[in-house]
PDB file of C-alpha atoms and ligand atoms in Angstrom:
ATOM      1  CA  UNK A   1      47.252  -7.647   9.796  1.00  0.00           C
ATOM      2  CA  UNK A   2      50.580  -6.944   8.057  1.00  0.00           C
ATOM      3  CA  UNK A   3      53.145  -4.188   8.420  1.00  0.00           C
ATOM      4  CA  UNK A   4      56.211  -3.724   6.225  1.00  0.00           C
ATOM      5  CA  UNK A   5      58.821  -1.491   7.839  1.00  0.00           C
ATOM      6  CA  UNK A   6      61.676   0.075   5.881  1.00  0.00           C
ATOM      7  CA  UNK A   7      61.970  -2.968   3.660  1.00  0.00           C
ATOM      8  CA  UNK A   8      64.744  -3.117   1.134  1.00  0.00           C
ATOM      9  CA  UNK A   9      65.522  -5.969  -1.244  1.00  0.00           C
ATOM     10  CA  UNK A  10      68.743  -6.336  -3.205  1.00  0.00           C
ATOM     11  CA  UNK A  11      69.898  -9.103  -5.500  1.00  0.00           C
ATOM     12  CA  UNK A  12      73.577  -9.695  -6.019  1.00  0.00           C
ATOM     13  CA  UNK A  13      74.933 -10.976  -9.299  1.00  0.00           C
ATOM     14  CA  UNK A  14      78.612 -11.696 -10.040  1.00  0.00           C
ATOM     15  CA  UNK A  15      79.460  -8.145 -10.965  1.00  0.00           C
ATOM     16  CA  UNK A  16      76.683  -5.958  -9.598  1.00  0.00           C
ATOM     17  CA  UNK A  17      74.051  -5.282  -7.014  1.00  0.00           C
ATOM     18  CA  UNK A  18      70.433  -4.799  -8.109  1.00  0.00           C
ATOM     19  CA  UNK A  19      68.167  -2.825  -5.783  1.00  0.00           C
ATOM     20  CA  UNK A  20      64.673  -4.168  -6.421  1.00  0.00           C
ATOM     21  CA  UNK A  21      62.753  -2.631  -3.496  1.00  0.00           C
ATOM     22  CA  UNK A  22      63.660   0.527  -1.603  1.00  0.00           C
ATOM     23  CA  UNK A  23      62.360   1.728   1.757  1.00  0.00           C
ATOM     24  CA  UNK A  24      58.937   0.105   1.535  1.00  0.00           C
ATOM     25  CA  UNK A  25      56.641   1.155   4.392  1.00  0.00           C
ATOM     26  CA  UNK A  26      53.117  -0.223   4.139  1.00  0.00           C
ATOM     27  CA  UNK A  27      50.315  -1.310   6.454  1.00  0.00           C
ATOM     28  CA  UNK A  28      47.706  -3.825   5.262  1.00  0.00           C
ATOM     29  CA  UNK A  29      44.510  -3.872   7.333  1.00  0.00           C
ATOM     30  CA  UNK A  30      42.069  -6.674   8.024  1.00  0.00           C
ATOM     31  CA  UNK A  31      38.985  -6.805   5.783  1.00  0.00           C
ATOM     32  CA  UNK A  32      40.472  -4.723   2.971  1.00  0.00           C
ATOM     33  CA  UNK A  33      41.092  -5.765  -0.641  1.00  0.00           C
ATOM     34  CA  UNK A  34      44.242  -4.139  -2.043  1.00  0.00           C
ATOM     35  CA  UNK A  35      45.494  -3.910  -5.609  1.00  0.00           C
ATOM     36  CA  UNK A  36      49.227  -3.719  -6.147  1.00  0.00           C
ATOM     37  CA  UNK A  37      49.947  -2.287  -9.561  1.00  0.00           C
ATOM     38  CA  UNK A  38      52.842  -0.730 -11.451  1.00  0.00           C
ATOM     39  CA  UNK A  39      55.056  -1.183 -14.504  1.00  0.00           C
ATOM     40  CA  UNK A  40      56.708  -4.460 -15.450  1.00  0.00           C
ATOM     41  CA  UNK A  41      59.789  -4.903 -13.296  1.00  0.00           C
ATOM     42  CA  UNK A  42      58.680  -2.413 -10.613  1.00  0.00           C
ATOM     43  CA  UNK A  43      58.968  -5.084  -7.910  1.00  0.00           C
ATOM     44  CA  UNK A  44      55.385  -6.295  -7.334  1.00  0.00           C
ATOM     45  CA  UNK A  45      56.111 -10.030  -7.442  1.00  0.00           C
ATOM     46  CA  UNK A  46      59.322  -9.497  -5.461  1.00  0.00           C
ATOM     47  CA  UNK A  47      57.312  -7.770  -2.735  1.00  0.00           C
ATOM     48  CA  UNK A  48      54.795 -10.643  -2.698  1.00  0.00           C
ATOM     49  CA  UNK A  49      57.594 -13.213  -2.556  1.00  0.00           C
ATOM     50  CA  UNK A  50      59.170 -11.338   0.329  1.00  0.00           C
ATOM     51  CA  UNK A  51      55.880 -11.385   2.277  1.00  0.00           C
ATOM     52  CA  UNK A  52      55.603 -15.137   1.582  1.00  0.00           C
ATOM     53  CA  UNK A  53      59.192 -15.735   2.763  1.00  0.00           C
ATOM     54  CA  UNK A  54      60.638 -16.802  -0.603  1.00  0.00           C
ATOM     55  CA  UNK A  55      62.999 -13.801  -0.553  1.00  0.00           C
ATOM     56  CA  UNK A  56      64.467 -12.420   2.654  1.00  0.00           C
ATOM     57  CA  UNK A  57      64.620  -8.620   2.850  1.00  0.00           C
ATOM     58  CA  UNK A  58      68.140  -7.147   2.813  1.00  0.00           C
ATOM     59  CA  UNK A  59      67.025  -4.736   5.549  1.00  0.00           C
ATOM     60  CA  UNK A  60      63.735  -3.996   7.301  1.00  0.00           C
ATOM     61  CA  UNK A  61      61.053  -5.857   9.203  1.00  0.00           C
ATOM     62  CA  UNK A  62      57.852  -7.743   8.430  1.00  0.00           C
ATOM     63  CA  UNK A  63      55.254  -7.722  11.207  1.00  0.00           C
ATOM     64  CA  UNK A  64      52.264 -10.080  10.866  1.00  0.00           C
ATOM     65  CA  UNK A  65      49.427 -10.210  13.401  1.00  0.00           C
ATOM     66  CA  UNK A  66      51.599  -8.214  15.793  1.00  0.00           C
ATOM     67  CA  UNK A  67      54.625 -10.534  15.622  1.00  0.00           C
ATOM     68  CA  UNK A  68      57.850 -10.155  13.696  1.00  0.00           C
ATOM     69  CA  UNK A  69      58.091 -12.847  11.014  1.00  0.00           C
ATOM     70  CA  UNK A  70      61.138 -11.526   9.103  1.00  0.00           C
ATOM     71  CA  UNK A  71      63.351 -14.553   9.870  1.00  0.00           C
ATOM     72  CA  UNK A  72      60.616 -17.163   9.308  1.00  0.00           C
ATOM     73  CA  UNK A  73      60.548 -19.418   6.233  1.00  0.00           C
ATOM     74  CA  UNK A  74      57.738 -20.182   3.792  1.00  0.00           C
ATOM     75  CA  UNK A  75      56.300 -23.171   5.647  1.00  0.00           C
ATOM     76  CA  UNK A  76      55.955 -21.353   8.962  1.00  0.00           C
ATOM     77  CA  UNK A  77      54.425 -18.306   7.275  1.00  0.00           C
ATOM     78  CA  UNK A  78      51.929 -20.572   5.467  1.00  0.00           C
ATOM     79  CA  UNK A  79      51.141 -22.247   8.790  1.00  0.00           C
ATOM     80  CA  UNK A  80      50.416 -18.821  10.287  1.00  0.00           C
ATOM     81  CA  UNK A  81      47.943 -18.029   7.497  1.00  0.00           C
ATOM     82  CA  UNK A  82      49.804 -16.415   4.606  1.00  0.00           C
ATOM     83  CA  UNK A  83      49.047 -17.741   1.116  1.00  0.00           C
ATOM     84  CA  UNK A  84      50.402 -16.796  -2.314  1.00  0.00           C
ATOM     85  CA  UNK A  85      49.103 -17.749  -5.773  1.00  0.00           C
ATOM     86  CA  UNK A  86      52.146 -17.444  -8.041  1.00  0.00           C
ATOM     87  CA  UNK A  87      52.307 -15.347 -11.184  1.00  0.00           C
ATOM     88  CA  UNK A  88      53.888 -18.342 -12.918  1.00  0.00           C
ATOM     89  CA  UNK A  89      52.633 -21.448 -11.073  1.00  0.00           C
ATOM     90  CA  UNK A  90      54.968 -24.413 -10.855  1.00  0.00           C
ATOM     91  CA  UNK A  91      54.120 -27.773 -12.369  1.00  0.00           C
ATOM     92  CA  UNK A  92      54.845 -30.773 -10.191  1.00  0.00           C
ATOM     93  CA  UNK A  93      55.650 -34.036 -11.906  1.00  0.00           C
ATOM     94  CA  UNK A  94      54.167 -36.978 -10.025  1.00  0.00           C
ATOM     95  CA  UNK A  95      51.402 -34.976  -8.320  1.00  0.00           C
ATOM     96  CA  UNK A  96      47.775 -34.811  -9.400  1.00  0.00           C
ATOM     97  CA  UNK A  97      45.401 -31.858  -9.045  1.00  0.00           C
ATOM     98  CA  UNK A  98      43.598 -33.609  -6.191  1.00  0.00           C
ATOM     99  CA  UNK A  99      46.920 -34.024  -4.287  1.00  0.00           C
ATOM    100  CA  UNK A 100      47.747 -30.307  -4.354  1.00  0.00           C
ATOM    101  CA  UNK A 101      44.201 -29.403  -3.253  1.00  0.00           C
ATOM    102  CA  UNK A 102      44.374 -31.875  -0.371  1.00  0.00           C
ATOM    103  CA  UNK A 103      47.720 -30.438   0.746  1.00  0.00           C
ATOM    104  CA  UNK A 104      46.166 -26.949   0.707  1.00  0.00           C
ATOM    105  CA  UNK A 105      43.043 -27.867   2.682  1.00  0.00           C
ATOM    106  CA  UNK A 106      43.217 -27.972   6.462  1.00  0.00           C
ATOM    107  CA  UNK A 107      40.471 -30.603   6.594  1.00  0.00           C
ATOM    108  CA  UNK A 108      40.444 -32.362   3.218  1.00  0.00           C
ATOM    109  CA  UNK A 109      37.096 -34.007   3.765  1.00  0.00           C
ATOM    110  CA  UNK A 110      35.091 -32.089   1.199  1.00  0.00           C
ATOM    111  CA  UNK A 111      35.033 -34.424  -1.756  1.00  0.00           C
ATOM    112  CA  UNK A 112      32.747 -32.094  -3.650  1.00  0.00           C
ATOM    113  CA  UNK A 113      35.743 -29.864  -4.233  1.00  0.00           C
ATOM    114  CA  UNK A 114      33.906 -26.577  -4.861  1.00  0.00           C
ATOM    115  CA  UNK A 115      37.114 -24.668  -5.505  1.00  0.00           C
ATOM    116  CA  UNK A 116      37.775 -26.109  -8.950  1.00  0.00           C
ATOM    117  CA  UNK A 117      34.161 -25.653  -9.895  1.00  0.00           C
ATOM    118  CA  UNK A 118      34.240 -22.025  -8.760  1.00  0.00           C
ATOM    119  CA  UNK A 119      37.189 -21.513 -11.076  1.00  0.00           C
ATOM    120  CA  UNK A 120      35.206 -22.967 -13.970  1.00  0.00           C
ATOM    121  CA  UNK A 121      36.870 -26.397 -14.002  1.00  0.00           C
ATOM    122  CA  UNK A 122      34.753 -29.529 -13.647  1.00  0.00           C
ATOM    123  CA  UNK A 123      36.234 -31.658 -10.803  1.00  0.00           C
ATOM    124  CA  UNK A 124      35.345 -34.874 -12.643  1.00  0.00           C
ATOM    125  CA  UNK A 125      37.558 -33.817 -15.516  1.00  0.00           C
ATOM    126  CA  UNK A 126      40.445 -32.332 -13.555  1.00  0.00           C
ATOM    127  CA  UNK A 127      40.954 -33.940 -10.122  1.00  0.00           C
ATOM    128  CA  UNK A 128      42.965 -36.860 -11.511  1.00  0.00           C
ATOM    129  CA  UNK A 129      44.926 -34.870 -14.060  1.00  0.00           C
ATOM    130  CA  UNK A 130      48.695 -34.753 -13.459  1.00  0.00           C
ATOM    131  CA  UNK A 131      50.107 -31.300 -12.637  1.00  0.00           C
ATOM    132  CA  UNK A 132      52.418 -31.282 -15.597  1.00  0.00           C
ATOM    133  CA  UNK A 133      52.844 -29.727 -19.021  1.00  0.00           C
ATOM    134  CA  UNK A 134      49.660 -31.390 -20.278  1.00  0.00           C
ATOM    135  CA  UNK A 135      47.685 -28.600 -18.543  1.00  0.00           C
ATOM    136  CA  UNK A 136      47.290 -25.383 -20.503  1.00  0.00           C
ATOM    137  CA  UNK A 137      48.511 -22.054 -19.112  1.00  0.00           C
ATOM    138  CA  UNK A 138      44.967 -20.950 -18.275  1.00  0.00           C
ATOM    139  CA  UNK A 139      44.140 -24.281 -16.631  1.00  0.00           C
ATOM    140  CA  UNK A 140      47.220 -24.249 -14.393  1.00  0.00           C
ATOM    141  CA  UNK A 141      46.452 -20.647 -13.431  1.00  0.00           C
ATOM    142  CA  UNK A 142      42.879 -21.578 -12.456  1.00  0.00           C
ATOM    143  CA  UNK A 143      44.140 -24.538 -10.443  1.00  0.00           C
ATOM    144  CA  UNK A 144      46.615 -22.221  -8.670  1.00  0.00           C
ATOM    145  CA  UNK A 145      43.792 -19.848  -7.656  1.00  0.00           C
ATOM    146  CA  UNK A 146      41.563 -22.810  -6.664  1.00  0.00           C
ATOM    147  CA  UNK A 147      44.404 -24.068  -4.439  1.00  0.00           C
ATOM    148  CA  UNK A 148      44.597 -20.692  -2.685  1.00  0.00           C
ATOM    149  CA  UNK A 149      40.808 -20.725  -2.183  1.00  0.00           C
ATOM    150  CA  UNK A 150      41.106 -24.233  -0.720  1.00  0.00           C
ATOM    151  CA  UNK A 151      43.847 -23.054   1.645  1.00  0.00           C
ATOM    152  CA  UNK A 152      41.671 -20.076   2.664  1.00  0.00           C
ATOM    153  CA  UNK A 153      44.506 -18.140   4.348  1.00  0.00           C
ATOM    154  CA  UNK A 154      44.009 -15.000   6.459  1.00  0.00           C
ATOM    155  CA  UNK A 155      46.367 -13.052   4.205  1.00  0.00           C
ATOM    156  CA  UNK A 156      46.127 -14.032   0.574  1.00  0.00           C
ATOM    157  CA  UNK A 157      48.144 -12.659  -2.288  1.00  0.00           C
ATOM    158  CA  UNK A 158      47.107 -13.316  -5.890  1.00  0.00           C
ATOM    159  CA  UNK A 159      49.776 -12.473  -8.453  1.00  0.00           C
ATOM    160  CA  UNK A 160      48.081 -11.491 -11.731  1.00  0.00           C
ATOM    161  CA  UNK A 161      45.257 -14.026 -11.274  1.00  0.00           C
ATOM    162  CA  UNK A 162      43.694 -12.924 -14.564  1.00  0.00           C
ATOM    163  CA  UNK A 163      46.777 -13.750 -16.660  1.00  0.00           C
ATOM    164  CA  UNK A 164      45.868 -16.403 -19.205  1.00  0.00           C
ATOM    165  CA  UNK A 165      42.210 -16.450 -18.122  1.00  0.00           C
ATOM    166  CA  UNK A 166      39.910 -15.915 -21.079  1.00  0.00           C
ATOM    167  CA  UNK A 167      37.696 -12.891 -21.405  1.00  0.00           C
ATOM    168  CA  UNK A 168      34.530 -14.939 -20.820  1.00  0.00           C
ATOM    169  CA  UNK A 169      35.696 -16.187 -17.424  1.00  0.00           C
ATOM    170  CA  UNK A 170      36.962 -12.858 -16.150  1.00  0.00           C
ATOM    171  CA  UNK A 171      33.769 -11.820 -14.383  1.00  0.00           C
ATOM    172  CA  UNK A 172      33.531 -15.209 -12.719  1.00  0.00           C
ATOM    173  CA  UNK A 173      37.106 -14.790 -11.461  1.00  0.00           C
ATOM    174  CA  UNK A 174      36.497 -11.348  -9.933  1.00  0.00           C
ATOM    175  CA  UNK A 175      33.219 -12.582  -8.405  1.00  0.00           C
ATOM    176  CA  UNK A 176      34.945 -15.578  -6.792  1.00  0.00           C
ATOM    177  CA  UNK A 177      37.723 -13.418  -5.361  1.00  0.00           C
ATOM    178  CA  UNK A 178      35.217 -10.907  -3.948  1.00  0.00           C
ATOM    179  CA  UNK A 179      32.904 -13.598  -2.565  1.00  0.00           C
ATOM    180  CA  UNK A 180      35.677 -15.553  -0.859  1.00  0.00           C
ATOM    181  CA  UNK A 181      37.156 -12.454   0.815  1.00  0.00           C
ATOM    182  CA  UNK A 182      36.282 -12.691   4.525  1.00  0.00           C
ATOM    183  CA  UNK A 183      35.898  -9.603   6.783  1.00  0.00           C
ATOM    184  CA  UNK A 184      38.700 -10.967   8.956  1.00  0.00           C
ATOM    185  CA  UNK A 185      41.105 -11.570   6.093  1.00  0.00           C
ATOM    186  CA  UNK A 186      43.252  -9.388   3.852  1.00  0.00           C
ATOM    187  CA  UNK A 187      43.448  -9.794   0.087  1.00  0.00           C
ATOM    188  CA  UNK A 188      46.243  -8.368  -2.070  1.00  0.00           C
ATOM    189  CA  UNK A 189      45.781  -8.681  -5.838  1.00  0.00           C
ATOM    190  CA  UNK A 190      48.668  -7.863  -8.129  1.00  0.00           C
ATOM    191  CA  UNK A 191      47.227  -6.705 -11.420  1.00  0.00           C
ATOM    192  CA  UNK A 192      47.400  -4.351 -14.383  1.00  0.00           C
ATOM    193  CA  UNK A 193      43.754  -4.872 -15.261  1.00  0.00           C
ATOM    194  CA  UNK A 194      41.171  -2.129 -14.934  1.00  0.00           C
ATOM    195  CA  UNK A 195      38.403  -4.584 -13.999  1.00  0.00           C
ATOM    196  CA  UNK A 196      40.472  -5.881 -11.089  1.00  0.00           C
ATOM    197  CA  UNK A 197      41.471  -2.378  -9.974  1.00  0.00           C
ATOM    198  CA  UNK A 198      37.769  -1.477  -9.995  1.00  0.00           C
ATOM    199  CA  UNK A 199      36.861  -4.155  -7.448  1.00  0.00           C
ATOM    200  CA  UNK A 200      39.368  -3.218  -4.713  1.00  0.00           C
ATOM    201  CA  UNK A 201      39.225  -0.866  -1.715  1.00  0.00           C
ATOM    202  CA  UNK A 202      42.769   0.510  -1.959  1.00  0.00           C
ATOM    203  CA  UNK A 203      45.400   0.788  -4.673  1.00  0.00           C
ATOM    204  CA  UNK A 204      49.169   0.747  -4.170  1.00  0.00           C
ATOM    205  CA  UNK A 205      51.259   1.906  -7.111  1.00  0.00           C
ATOM    206  CA  UNK A 206      54.833   0.651  -7.214  1.00  0.00           C
ATOM    207  CA  UNK A 207      57.369   2.366  -9.439  1.00  0.00           C
ATOM    208  CA  UNK A 208      61.017   1.394  -9.633  1.00  0.00           C
ATOM    209  CA  UNK A 209      60.857  -0.394  -6.313  1.00  0.00           C
ATOM    210  CA  UNK A 210      59.186   2.375  -4.316  1.00  0.00           C
ATOM    211  CA  UNK A 211      55.606   3.158  -3.345  1.00  0.00           C
ATOM    212  CA  UNK A 212      54.671   5.989  -5.708  1.00  0.00           C
ATOM    213  CA  UNK A 213      51.044   6.201  -4.572  1.00  0.00           C
ATOM    214  CA  UNK A 214      48.784   4.523  -2.016  1.00  0.00           C
ATOM    215  CA  UNK A 215      45.216   5.266  -1.034  1.00  0.00           C
ATOM    216  CA  UNK A 216      41.523   4.607  -1.478  1.00  0.00           C
ATOM    217  CA  UNK A 217      40.671   3.457  -5.004  1.00  0.00           C
ATOM    218  CA  UNK A 218      38.301   6.380  -5.625  1.00  0.00           C
ATOM    219  CA  UNK A 219      41.080   8.853  -4.866  1.00  0.00           C
ATOM    220  CA  UNK A 220      44.087   7.094  -6.414  1.00  0.00           C
ATOM    221  CA  UNK A 221      42.387   5.655  -9.474  1.00  0.00           C
ATOM    222  CA  UNK A 222      41.664   8.925 -11.301  1.00  0.00           C
ATOM    223  CA  UNK A 223      45.216  10.083 -10.619  1.00  0.00           C
ATOM    224  CA  UNK A 224      46.879   7.125 -12.309  1.00  0.00           C
ATOM    225  CA  UNK A 225      44.209   6.308 -14.835  1.00  0.00           C
ATOM    226  CA  UNK A 226      44.875   8.409 -17.897  1.00  0.00           C
ATOM    227  CA  UNK A 227      48.579   8.845 -17.349  1.00  0.00           C
ATOM    228  CA  UNK A 228      49.464   5.186 -17.335  1.00  0.00           C
ATOM    229  CA  UNK A 229      47.267   3.084 -19.532  1.00  0.00           C
ATOM    230  CA  UNK A 230      47.704   2.104 -23.100  1.00  0.00           C
ATOM    231  CA  UNK A 231      45.531   4.423 -25.161  1.00  0.00           C
ATOM    232  CA  UNK A 232      46.628   3.533 -28.633  1.00  0.00           C
ATOM    233  CA  UNK A 233      44.328   2.370 -31.397  1.00  0.00           C
ATOM    234  CA  UNK A 234      41.194   0.340 -30.730  1.00  0.00           C
ATOM    235  CA  UNK A 235      42.664  -2.854 -32.122  1.00  0.00           C
ATOM    236  CA  UNK A 236      45.749  -2.741 -29.869  1.00  0.00           C
ATOM    237  CA  UNK A 237      45.737  -5.975 -27.803  1.00  0.00           C
ATOM    238  CA  UNK A 238      46.997  -4.065 -24.776  1.00  0.00           C
ATOM    239  CA  UNK A 239      44.371  -1.315 -24.891  1.00  0.00           C
ATOM    240  CA  UNK A 240      42.928  -0.708 -21.438  1.00  0.00           C
ATOM    241  CA  UNK A 241      45.752  -2.515 -19.691  1.00  0.00           C
ATOM    242  CA  UNK A 242      47.968  -0.627 -17.343  1.00  0.00           C
ATOM    243  CA  UNK A 243      51.674  -0.436 -17.858  1.00  0.00           C
ATOM    244  CA  UNK A 244      51.364  -3.222 -20.328  1.00  0.00           C
ATOM    245  CA  UNK A 245      54.083  -3.903 -22.834  1.00  0.00           C
ATOM    246  CA  UNK A 246      52.258  -2.075 -25.561  1.00  0.00           C
ATOM    247  CA  UNK A 247      53.839  -3.162 -28.839  1.00  0.00           C
ATOM    248  CA  UNK A 248      53.431   0.287 -30.446  1.00  0.00           C
TER     249      UNK A 248
HETATM  250  N1  ATP B   1      66.382 -13.432  -8.496  1.00  0.00           N
HETATM  251  C1  ATP B   1      66.596 -12.271  -9.110  1.00  0.00           C
HETATM  252  N2  ATP B   1      67.850 -11.863  -9.439  1.00  0.00           N
HETATM  253  C2  ATP B   1      68.051 -10.678 -10.048  1.00  0.00           C
HETATM  254  N3  ATP B   1      67.079  -9.804 -10.371  1.00  0.00           N
HETATM  255  C3  ATP B   1      65.826 -10.154 -10.073  1.00  0.00           C
HETATM  256  C4  ATP B   1      65.497 -11.395  -9.443  1.00  0.00           C
HETATM  257  N4  ATP B   1      64.160 -11.466  -9.262  1.00  0.00           N
HETATM  258  C5  ATP B   1      63.657 -10.316  -9.782  1.00  0.00           C
HETATM  259  N5  ATP B   1      64.660  -9.541 -10.272  1.00  0.00           N
HETATM  260  C6  ATP B   1      64.492  -8.228 -10.893  1.00  0.00           C
HETATM  261  O1  ATP B   1      63.729  -7.440 -10.003  1.00  0.00           O
HETATM  262  C7  ATP B   1      62.893  -6.537 -10.729  1.00  0.00           C
HETATM  263  C8  ATP B   1      61.482  -6.681 -10.204  1.00  0.00           C
HETATM  264  O2  ATP B   1      60.967  -7.953 -10.621  1.00  0.00           O
HETATM  265  P1  ATP B   1      59.477  -8.401 -10.286  1.00  0.00           P
HETATM  266  O3  ATP B   1      59.297  -9.766 -10.815  1.00  0.00           O
HETATM  267  O4  ATP B   1      59.240  -8.164  -8.852  1.00  0.00           O
HETATM  268  O5  ATP B   1      58.640  -7.335 -11.145  1.00  0.00           O
HETATM  269  P2  ATP B   1      57.069  -7.177 -11.328  1.00  0.00           P
HETATM  270  O6  ATP B   1      56.698  -5.798 -10.884  1.00  0.00           O
HETATM  271  O7  ATP B   1      56.369  -8.322 -10.717  1.00  0.00           O
HETATM  272  O8  ATP B   1      56.938  -7.240 -12.922  1.00  0.00           O
HETATM  273  P3  ATP B   1      55.810  -7.886 -13.877  1.00  0.00           P
HETATM  274  O9  ATP B   1      54.702  -6.864 -13.993  1.00  0.00           O
HETATM  275  O10 ATP B   1      56.535  -8.061 -15.187  1.00  0.00           O
HETATM  276  O11 ATP B   1      55.380  -9.188 -13.312  1.00  0.00           O
HETATM  277  C9  ATP B   1      63.071  -6.885 -12.205  1.00  0.00           C
HETATM  278  O12 ATP B   1      63.946  -5.957 -12.776  1.00  0.00           O
HETATM  279  C10 ATP B   1      63.679  -8.263 -12.166  1.00  0.00           C
HETATM  280  O13 ATP B   1      64.498  -8.479 -13.302  1.00  0.00           O
HETATM  281 MG1   MG B   2      55.268  -9.922 -11.415  1.00  0.00          MG
END
């Protein structure tokens, strides 16, 4: 489905060069659910944004469905079936929830709008809401995931879909992601959460812009488990999270 060959990403500021991703070589197969995990700042979102065409790699190639897409922009990549639910979704003044869902859907004729409902939002209450600051962080995140479900791309990337989603809705979120994953599509979930890492087929661990580990969950999981998660006291809000910014 997707092959990343010798990818490198650098950002240039006025006085220095920042190397964010170094020599990334990865193959993502059809039908597999991947988790991309690693410490804050290790380059996970940058990698996702590069696959989506928001950042262009400094060097390297991106091959999608057997064709090189490195020079293509976001719109063409979306047209070819790549979708990305942002870590920090944008708010669009002047647009309503229903507008963004209609843009996402190839055939916007399903007025039932199951996607919002699947994300725990009642369409009657939300379809006409403006996509602005009046929506809470958790609501905008759910709408972002619902939009990706509506788009139903062949390669879908969810960047920390659980962020801001309350504990009670977490199981529903993982169930929706698993249920909507088609055998002919590829799902990449960026996450630090154990419950997400438990539902995937393969785990990729990024550290300082390089792939530190990649393999089947059952093999990779035990290797990274104890060494990387917050294990401080029971009342620590980050307990159980991976590479979280543990305050202690
Ligand atoms: N446009 C940019 N200009 C300069 N540096 C950037 C830019 N975008 C990202 N970076 C840097 O690249 C590094 C990787 O950022 P990225 O957002 O990919 O991390 P991440 O692994 O997604 O982290 P998190 O878990 O906090 O979401 C960070 O050090 C970040 O500051
Ligand atoms: Mg990120």
